[in-house]
Short mmCIF file of C-alpha atoms and ligand atoms in Angstrom, two decimals:
data_model
loop_
_atom_site.label_atom_id
_atom_site.label_comp_id
_atom_site.label_asym_id
_atom_site.label_seq_id
_atom_site.Cartn_x
_atom_site.Cartn_y
_atom_site.Cartn_z
CA MET A 140 -190.53 -7.84 -10.11
CA SER A 141 -186.99 -6.48 -9.97
CA LYS A 142 -185.54 -5.34 -6.67
CA THR A 143 -185.51 -1.61 -6.06
CA GLU A 144 -182.50 0.15 -4.52
CA SER A 145 -184.30 0.30 -1.13
CA ASP A 146 -185.44 -3.31 -0.81
CA LYS A 147 -182.25 -5.10 -1.90
CA LYS A 148 -180.23 -6.69 0.89
CA ILE A 149 -176.87 -5.01 1.41
CA GLU A 150 -174.19 -7.06 3.20
CA ASP A 151 -171.69 -5.29 5.47
CA VAL A 152 -168.92 -7.67 4.46
CA LEU A 153 -168.93 -10.14 1.57
CA ILE A 154 -166.00 -12.59 1.45
CA ILE A 155 -165.03 -14.28 -1.79
CA GLY A 156 -163.05 -17.47 -1.28
CA SER A 157 -162.86 -19.94 1.57
CA GLY A 158 -159.26 -20.98 2.28
CA PRO A 159 -157.56 -20.09 5.58
CA ALA A 160 -157.51 -16.37 4.59
CA GLY A 161 -161.25 -16.13 3.92
CA LEU A 162 -162.25 -18.30 6.84
CA THR A 163 -160.09 -16.32 9.28
CA ALA A 164 -161.54 -13.06 7.85
CA ALA A 165 -165.01 -14.56 8.40
CA ILE A 166 -164.28 -15.50 12.05
CA TYR A 167 -163.07 -11.94 12.78
CA ALA A 168 -165.77 -10.19 10.83
CA ALA A 169 -168.49 -12.38 12.41
CA ARG A 170 -167.14 -11.70 15.94
CA ALA A 171 -167.21 -7.98 15.07
CA ARG A 172 -170.97 -8.45 14.39
CA LEU A 173 -170.60 -7.72 10.72
CA ASN A 174 -172.62 -10.82 9.82
CA PRO A 175 -170.40 -11.78 6.84
CA LEU A 176 -171.62 -13.63 3.76
CA MET A 177 -169.02 -15.92 2.33
CA ILE A 178 -169.23 -17.05 -1.28
CA GLU A 179 -167.02 -20.03 -0.76
CA GLY A 180 -166.70 -21.40 -4.32
CA GLU A 181 -167.74 -24.80 -5.58
CA GLU A 182 -164.34 -26.24 -4.67
CA ALA A 183 -164.40 -24.72 -1.18
CA GLY A 184 -161.42 -24.74 1.16
CA GLY A 185 -158.66 -23.93 -1.25
CA GLN A 186 -155.29 -25.61 -1.48
CA LEU A 187 -155.47 -27.12 2.02
CA MET A 188 -158.08 -29.48 0.64
CA ILE A 189 -155.34 -31.15 -1.38
CA THR A 190 -152.81 -31.25 1.44
CA THR A 191 -152.53 -34.29 3.67
CA GLU A 192 -150.48 -33.44 6.76
CA VAL A 193 -150.09 -29.88 7.97
CA GLU A 194 -147.40 -29.91 10.64
CA ASN A 195 -146.50 -26.28 10.77
CA TYR A 196 -149.83 -24.71 11.71
CA PRO A 197 -149.36 -23.43 15.27
CA GLY A 198 -151.70 -24.99 17.80
CA PHE A 199 -151.70 -28.47 16.29
CA GLU A 200 -148.64 -30.00 17.95
CA HIS A 201 -149.07 -33.34 16.27
CA GLY A 202 -150.25 -32.03 12.93
CA ILE A 203 -153.68 -31.99 11.30
CA THR A 204 -154.80 -32.83 7.78
CA GLY A 205 -155.59 -29.92 5.45
CA PRO A 206 -159.33 -30.85 5.07
CA GLU A 207 -159.67 -31.18 8.85
CA LEU A 208 -158.05 -27.81 9.41
CA VAL A 209 -160.48 -26.21 6.89
CA ALA A 210 -163.43 -27.95 8.54
CA VAL A 211 -162.67 -26.67 12.02
CA MET A 212 -162.02 -23.13 10.72
CA ARG A 213 -165.36 -23.28 8.86
CA GLN A 214 -167.20 -24.46 11.97
CA GLN A 215 -165.61 -21.69 13.98
CA ALA A 216 -166.72 -19.09 11.39
CA GLU A 217 -170.23 -20.59 11.30
CA ARG A 218 -170.48 -20.56 15.10
CA PHE A 219 -170.24 -16.73 15.09
CA GLY A 220 -172.83 -16.39 12.36
CA THR A 221 -171.02 -16.52 9.01
CA ARG A 222 -173.38 -17.51 6.19
CA PHE A 223 -171.98 -19.60 3.36
CA LEU A 224 -172.93 -19.83 -0.28
CA THR A 225 -171.27 -22.75 -2.14
CA ARG A 226 -171.16 -21.16 -5.57
CA ASN A 227 -168.59 -19.53 -7.81
CA VAL A 228 -168.59 -15.75 -8.30
CA THR A 229 -168.94 -15.09 -12.03
CA ALA A 230 -168.52 -11.31 -12.19
CA VAL A 231 -168.00 -8.27 -10.00
CA ASP A 232 -168.75 -4.56 -10.38
CA PHE A 233 -166.71 -2.53 -7.94
CA SER A 234 -167.39 0.74 -9.75
CA VAL A 235 -170.77 1.08 -7.99
CA ARG A 236 -171.75 1.49 -4.31
CA PRO A 237 -172.77 -0.79 -2.80
CA PHE A 238 -170.38 -3.16 -4.60
CA LYS A 239 -172.03 -5.74 -6.85
CA VAL A 240 -171.05 -9.42 -6.95
CA LYS A 241 -172.69 -11.74 -9.40
CA VAL A 242 -173.25 -15.54 -9.19
CA ASP A 243 -174.64 -16.26 -12.62
CA ALA A 244 -177.89 -14.20 -12.84
CA THR A 245 -178.10 -13.53 -9.06
CA GLU A 246 -176.67 -10.28 -7.74
CA TYR A 247 -175.30 -9.73 -4.24
CA PHE A 248 -174.63 -6.28 -2.81
CA ALA A 249 -172.05 -5.36 -0.16
CA LYS A 250 -170.53 -2.29 1.52
CA SER A 251 -167.15 -3.96 1.72
CA ILE A 252 -165.51 -6.94 0.04
CA ILE A 253 -162.71 -9.26 1.12
CA VAL A 254 -161.07 -11.10 -1.81
CA SER A 255 -159.42 -14.37 -0.74
CA THR A 256 -159.68 -16.49 -3.89
CA GLY A 257 -156.17 -17.99 -3.48
CA ALA A 258 -154.00 -19.53 -6.20
CA SER A 259 -154.15 -22.76 -8.26
CA ALA A 260 -151.52 -25.15 -9.52
CA SER A 261 -149.92 -24.51 -12.91
CA TRP A 262 -149.75 -27.17 -15.67
CA LEU A 263 -147.32 -27.82 -18.50
CA GLY A 264 -150.06 -27.33 -21.07
CA LEU A 265 -149.45 -30.54 -23.08
CA PRO A 266 -152.49 -32.32 -24.62
CA SER A 267 -151.13 -35.67 -23.32
CA GLU A 268 -150.91 -34.18 -19.77
CA LYS A 269 -154.61 -33.37 -19.98
CA GLN A 270 -155.38 -36.77 -21.42
CA TYR A 271 -153.75 -38.56 -18.44
CA MET A 272 -154.94 -36.15 -15.76
CA ASN A 273 -155.94 -38.22 -12.74
CA ARG A 274 -154.80 -41.28 -14.67
CA GLY A 275 -151.18 -40.89 -13.65
CA VAL A 276 -150.75 -37.16 -13.96
CA SER A 277 -151.32 -35.10 -10.81
CA ALA A 278 -150.42 -31.75 -9.23
CA CYS A 279 -150.67 -33.01 -5.70
CA ALA A 280 -148.39 -35.67 -4.33
CA THR A 281 -149.92 -35.47 -0.96
CA CYS A 282 -153.35 -36.31 -2.43
CA ASP A 283 -152.37 -38.98 -4.92
CA GLY A 284 -148.96 -40.30 -3.78
CA ALA A 285 -150.39 -43.31 -2.07
CA PHE A 286 -151.68 -44.65 -5.38
CA PHE A 287 -148.10 -45.13 -6.59
CA LYS A 288 -146.74 -47.84 -4.28
CA ASN A 289 -143.57 -49.58 -5.52
CA VAL A 290 -143.55 -47.93 -8.95
CA GLU A 291 -141.39 -45.28 -10.56
CA VAL A 292 -142.70 -41.72 -10.75
CA GLY A 293 -141.54 -38.31 -11.97
CA VAL A 294 -141.81 -34.86 -10.48
CA VAL A 295 -141.44 -31.79 -12.69
CA GLY A 296 -139.94 -28.61 -11.20
CA GLY A 297 -137.05 -27.19 -9.31
CA GLY A 298 -138.72 -25.26 -6.51
CA ASP A 299 -139.60 -26.11 -2.93
CA THR A 300 -142.83 -27.69 -4.00
CA ALA A 301 -141.03 -30.16 -6.30
CA MET A 302 -138.52 -31.06 -3.54
CA GLU A 303 -141.26 -31.52 -0.98
CA GLU A 304 -143.36 -33.63 -3.29
CA ALA A 305 -140.34 -35.73 -4.39
CA ASN A 306 -139.43 -36.46 -0.76
CA PHE A 307 -143.00 -37.28 0.12
CA LEU A 308 -143.38 -39.62 -2.82
CA THR A 309 -140.40 -41.70 -1.72
CA ARG A 310 -142.68 -43.01 1.08
CA PHE A 311 -144.55 -44.89 -1.64
CA ALA A 312 -142.70 -45.04 -4.92
CA SER A 313 -139.70 -47.27 -5.57
CA LYS A 314 -137.95 -44.39 -7.40
CA VAL A 315 -138.61 -40.74 -7.93
CA TYR A 316 -137.12 -38.72 -10.84
CA VAL A 317 -136.97 -34.97 -10.36
CA ILE A 318 -137.08 -33.51 -13.87
CA HIS A 319 -135.91 -29.92 -14.00
CA ARG A 320 -135.49 -27.69 -17.02
CA SER A 321 -132.23 -26.08 -15.87
CA GLU A 322 -129.34 -26.57 -13.45
CA ASN A 323 -130.42 -23.72 -11.17
CA PHE A 324 -132.90 -24.39 -8.39
CA LYS A 325 -135.48 -22.07 -6.92
CA ALA A 326 -135.77 -24.49 -4.03
CA SER A 327 -134.29 -23.50 -0.66
CA LYS A 328 -130.96 -25.06 0.17
CA ILE A 329 -132.32 -27.24 2.97
CA MET A 330 -135.16 -28.66 0.87
CA LEU A 331 -132.84 -29.31 -2.07
CA GLU A 332 -130.22 -31.00 0.08
CA ARG A 333 -132.82 -33.22 1.67
CA ALA A 334 -133.92 -34.40 -1.77
CA GLN A 335 -130.36 -34.84 -2.98
CA LYS A 336 -129.54 -37.01 0.02
CA ASN A 337 -132.59 -39.23 -0.50
CA PRO A 338 -131.33 -42.44 -2.11
CA LYS A 339 -134.66 -43.02 -3.89
CA ILE A 340 -134.48 -39.65 -5.71
CA GLU A 341 -132.62 -39.18 -9.01
CA PHE A 342 -132.23 -35.71 -10.59
CA ILE A 343 -132.57 -35.33 -14.33
CA MET A 344 -131.35 -31.91 -15.18
CA ASN A 345 -131.83 -29.64 -18.24
CA SER A 346 -134.84 -31.62 -19.24
CA VAL A 347 -138.50 -30.94 -19.95
CA VAL A 348 -141.38 -33.34 -20.39
CA ASP A 349 -142.28 -33.21 -24.12
CA GLU A 350 -145.08 -35.73 -23.98
CA VAL A 351 -146.77 -38.00 -21.51
CA LEU A 352 -146.93 -41.55 -22.90
CA GLY A 353 -149.51 -44.16 -21.96
CA ASP A 354 -151.64 -47.05 -23.02
CA GLY A 355 -154.85 -45.04 -23.14
CA LYS A 356 -155.75 -45.96 -19.52
CA SER A 357 -152.72 -44.88 -17.51
CA ILE A 358 -149.30 -43.46 -18.09
CA THR A 359 -146.32 -45.71 -18.85
CA ALA A 360 -143.53 -43.25 -19.55
CA SER A 361 -142.57 -39.62 -20.26
CA LYS A 362 -140.84 -38.38 -23.36
CA LEU A 363 -138.10 -36.02 -22.18
CA LYS A 364 -136.29 -33.39 -24.22
CA ASN A 365 -132.84 -32.17 -23.17
CA THR A 366 -132.95 -28.37 -23.14
CA LYS A 367 -129.24 -28.13 -24.10
CA SER A 368 -128.73 -30.87 -26.70
CA GLY A 369 -132.33 -31.29 -27.90
CA GLU A 370 -131.92 -35.04 -27.40
CA ILE A 371 -135.17 -36.96 -26.87
CA THR A 372 -135.31 -39.88 -24.43
CA GLU A 373 -138.04 -41.99 -22.85
CA LEU A 374 -138.23 -42.57 -19.15
CA LYS A 375 -140.51 -45.25 -17.75
CA MET A 376 -142.86 -44.08 -15.02
CA GLN A 377 -146.36 -44.72 -13.81
CA GLY A 378 -146.96 -41.33 -12.27
CA LEU A 379 -146.03 -37.78 -13.15
CA PHE A 380 -146.42 -34.96 -10.64
CA ILE A 381 -146.39 -31.41 -11.94
CA ALA A 382 -144.88 -29.04 -9.36
CA ILE A 383 -144.11 -25.89 -11.34
CA GLY A 384 -145.80 -23.22 -9.28
CA HIS A 385 -149.15 -21.62 -8.99
CA LYS A 386 -151.36 -18.99 -10.57
CA PRO A 387 -153.49 -16.55 -8.59
CA ASN A 388 -157.25 -16.85 -9.07
CA THR A 389 -157.84 -13.30 -10.23
CA LYS A 390 -159.49 -13.63 -13.62
CA ILE A 391 -162.78 -12.05 -12.47
CA PHE A 392 -160.84 -9.05 -11.18
CA ASN A 393 -159.02 -8.31 -14.45
CA GLY A 394 -159.19 -4.61 -15.24
CA VAL A 395 -160.89 -4.01 -11.87
CA LEU A 396 -158.23 -4.52 -9.19
CA ASP A 397 -154.54 -3.64 -9.57
CA MET A 398 -152.33 -6.70 -10.14
CA ASN A 399 -148.63 -7.45 -10.71
CA GLU A 400 -147.42 -9.05 -13.99
CA ALA A 401 -148.14 -12.52 -12.62
CA GLY A 402 -151.75 -11.55 -11.76
CA TYR A 403 -151.35 -11.36 -7.97
CA LEU A 404 -153.47 -8.62 -6.44
CA LYS A 405 -151.58 -5.56 -5.21
CA THR A 406 -152.14 -4.37 -1.70
CA LYS A 407 -150.96 -1.25 0.06
CA PRO A 408 -147.80 -2.38 1.93
CA GLY A 409 -148.50 -3.52 5.49
CA THR A 410 -152.29 -3.57 4.87
CA THR A 411 -154.90 -5.47 2.88
CA PHE A 412 -156.21 -2.38 1.06
CA THR A 413 -156.47 -2.79 -2.74
CA ASN A 414 -156.66 0.15 -5.13
CA ILE A 415 -160.44 0.34 -4.50
CA PRO A 416 -161.39 1.67 -1.04
CA GLY A 417 -163.64 -0.91 0.63
CA VAL A 418 -162.19 -3.85 -1.26
CA PHE A 419 -159.55 -5.83 0.64
CA ALA A 420 -157.36 -8.76 -0.41
CA ALA A 421 -155.93 -11.55 1.78
CA GLY A 422 -154.05 -14.81 1.40
CA ASP A 423 -152.29 -16.33 -1.58
CA VAL A 424 -154.23 -14.19 -4.09
CA GLN A 425 -151.99 -11.28 -2.97
CA ASP A 426 -148.96 -13.27 -1.78
CA PRO A 427 -146.65 -14.98 -4.26
CA TYR A 428 -143.97 -15.23 -1.63
CA TYR A 429 -144.89 -16.78 1.70
CA ARG A 430 -147.90 -18.79 0.57
CA GLN A 431 -148.43 -20.57 3.87
CA ALA A 432 -151.73 -21.38 5.60
CA ILE A 433 -150.66 -19.39 8.62
CA THR A 434 -149.68 -16.27 6.64
CA ALA A 435 -152.95 -16.53 4.69
CA ALA A 436 -154.81 -16.75 7.98
CA GLY A 437 -152.83 -13.74 9.29
CA THR A 438 -153.72 -11.56 6.30
CA GLY A 439 -157.32 -12.74 6.54
CA CYS A 440 -157.40 -11.40 10.10
CA MET A 441 -155.90 -8.15 8.83
CA ALA A 442 -158.50 -7.86 6.08
CA ALA A 443 -161.42 -8.22 8.55
CA ILE A 444 -159.91 -5.58 10.85
CA ASP A 445 -159.19 -3.29 7.86
CA ALA A 446 -162.75 -3.73 6.62
CA GLU A 447 -164.26 -3.10 10.07
CA ARG A 448 -162.27 0.11 10.55
CA TRP A 449 -162.95 1.27 7.01
CA LEU A 450 -166.71 0.73 7.50
CA GLU A 451 -166.46 2.83 10.64
CA THR A 452 -164.92 5.69 8.63
CA GLN A 453 -167.94 5.38 6.28
CA GLY A 454 -170.29 5.95 9.21
CA HIS A 455 -171.20 2.27 9.71
P1 NDP B 101 -141.47 -21.87 -7.68
O1 NDP B 101 -141.96 -20.76 -8.56
O2 NDP B 101 -140.59 -21.59 -6.56
O3 NDP B 101 -140.77 -22.99 -8.58
C1 NDP B 101 -141.33 -23.44 -9.75
C2 NDP B 101 -140.36 -24.35 -10.47
O4 NDP B 101 -141.04 -24.89 -11.62
C3 NDP B 101 -139.12 -23.68 -10.94
O5 NDP B 101 -138.02 -24.51 -10.72
C4 NDP B 101 -139.38 -23.50 -12.45
O6 NDP B 101 -138.21 -23.51 -13.23
C5 NDP B 101 -140.21 -24.66 -12.76
N1 NDP B 101 -141.15 -24.39 -13.89
C6 NDP B 101 -142.01 -23.38 -14.03
N2 NDP B 101 -142.71 -23.50 -15.16
C7 NDP B 101 -142.26 -24.59 -15.77
C8 NDP B 101 -142.58 -25.25 -17.01
N3 NDP B 101 -143.54 -24.79 -17.80
N4 NDP B 101 -141.89 -26.32 -17.32
C9 NDP B 101 -140.93 -26.86 -16.50
N5 NDP B 101 -140.59 -26.32 -15.31
C10 NDP B 101 -141.23 -25.17 -14.97
O7 NDP B 101 -142.84 -22.63 -7.19
P2 NDP B 101 -143.02 -23.58 -5.97
O8 NDP B 101 -144.42 -24.07 -6.07
O9 NDP B 101 -141.99 -24.63 -5.89
O10 NDP B 101 -142.89 -22.66 -4.73
C11 NDP B 101 -143.67 -21.51 -4.56
C12 NDP B 101 -143.43 -20.84 -3.21
O11 NDP B 101 -143.90 -21.66 -2.17
C13 NDP B 101 -141.96 -20.61 -2.93
O12 NDP B 101 -141.79 -19.38 -2.30
C14 NDP B 101 -141.58 -21.72 -2.01
O13 NDP B 101 -140.46 -21.45 -1.21
C15 NDP B 101 -142.86 -21.92 -1.23
N6 NDP B 101 -142.98 -23.32 -0.71
C16 NDP B 101 -142.48 -23.58 0.55
C17 NDP B 101 -142.51 -24.86 1.05
C18 NDP B 101 -142.00 -25.09 2.42
O14 NDP B 101 -141.24 -24.26 2.91
N7 NDP B 101 -142.36 -26.15 3.09
C19 NDP B 101 -143.12 -25.96 0.32
C20 NDP B 101 -143.55 -25.61 -1.01
C21 NDP B 101 -143.50 -24.30 -1.44
P3 NDP B 101 -137.23 -22.27 -13.31
O15 NDP B 101 -136.45 -22.26 -12.09
O16 NDP B 101 -136.40 -22.63 -14.51
O17 NDP B 101 -138.06 -21.06 -13.53
#
């Protein structure tokens, strides 16, 4: 028997995504007695789950690992009554009230929605990169760096992530090549200088990885192409870390929520309101700029307060 309009359960707040933005929104919404349901995703916790040491999250003077930080936030959200569903949202319909969120064939209904689906690492898109994924190719030095003790590795990119990963990898690797496609860096001066001063790091400029080479089991080298001369060279390495930025996880909101050219959700400045009243966005999914756990948590708090006040205006 299908559910009728009157017997279907309607959530006050449904949160999609479970990084620091979603979990902070859950803590605030739960404490406001909105009894939030969080659809946390099958890879719950977001990018903090692939971060080892977090030293800049206030309150943890001596640092905390990313997964531990997520775990304590989740426990805090649970303590105040947040319910969790460890599934991926497959579709949304925000044209109806209550809003409809689908997980395969199951439908969930909610008066308000907080989107905190975050962003994911970008890849070069080479078949050989895919072939050697987790067999030498990685997008997370903090997760996989320790597997590369006393060997040579490469890092692709010229932003802060690339500099941070290269510096981190020098704790393990005998040599780290930073391979960057131009001579201009997006990295901040301080991060770039730190990498330039590190004797274990060598910069290879105006170069892209054309192919990842290996013996079928693990990688042995990268084929590099000079972007100016077109010259092809081979550089021996046993690990290759891709650090070329991130993409927001907004595919399911295509054509539904307003986004910028890069796919980040647009919010009304200074708030978490999207173009649809009652749908709010927090964290990296709407922030290509700061992208920090603490800023994600901050906007998660804003989203819960925005949702609570908006529900009040709707007579909740
Ligand atoms: P960025 O977008 O800043 O940098 C991406 C880099 O990858 C650029 O150098 C870009 O080259 C290069 N790139 C992009 N696509 C390709 C490709 N297909 N092939 C080769 N190279 C490519 O991303 P980040 O992840 O480094 O940083 C994102 C944000 O996070 C920034 O705001 C940064 O400041 C912040 N951040 C801060 C940290 C900190 O403060 N501790 C640590 C890490 C990140 P090009 O320049 O030619 O476009």
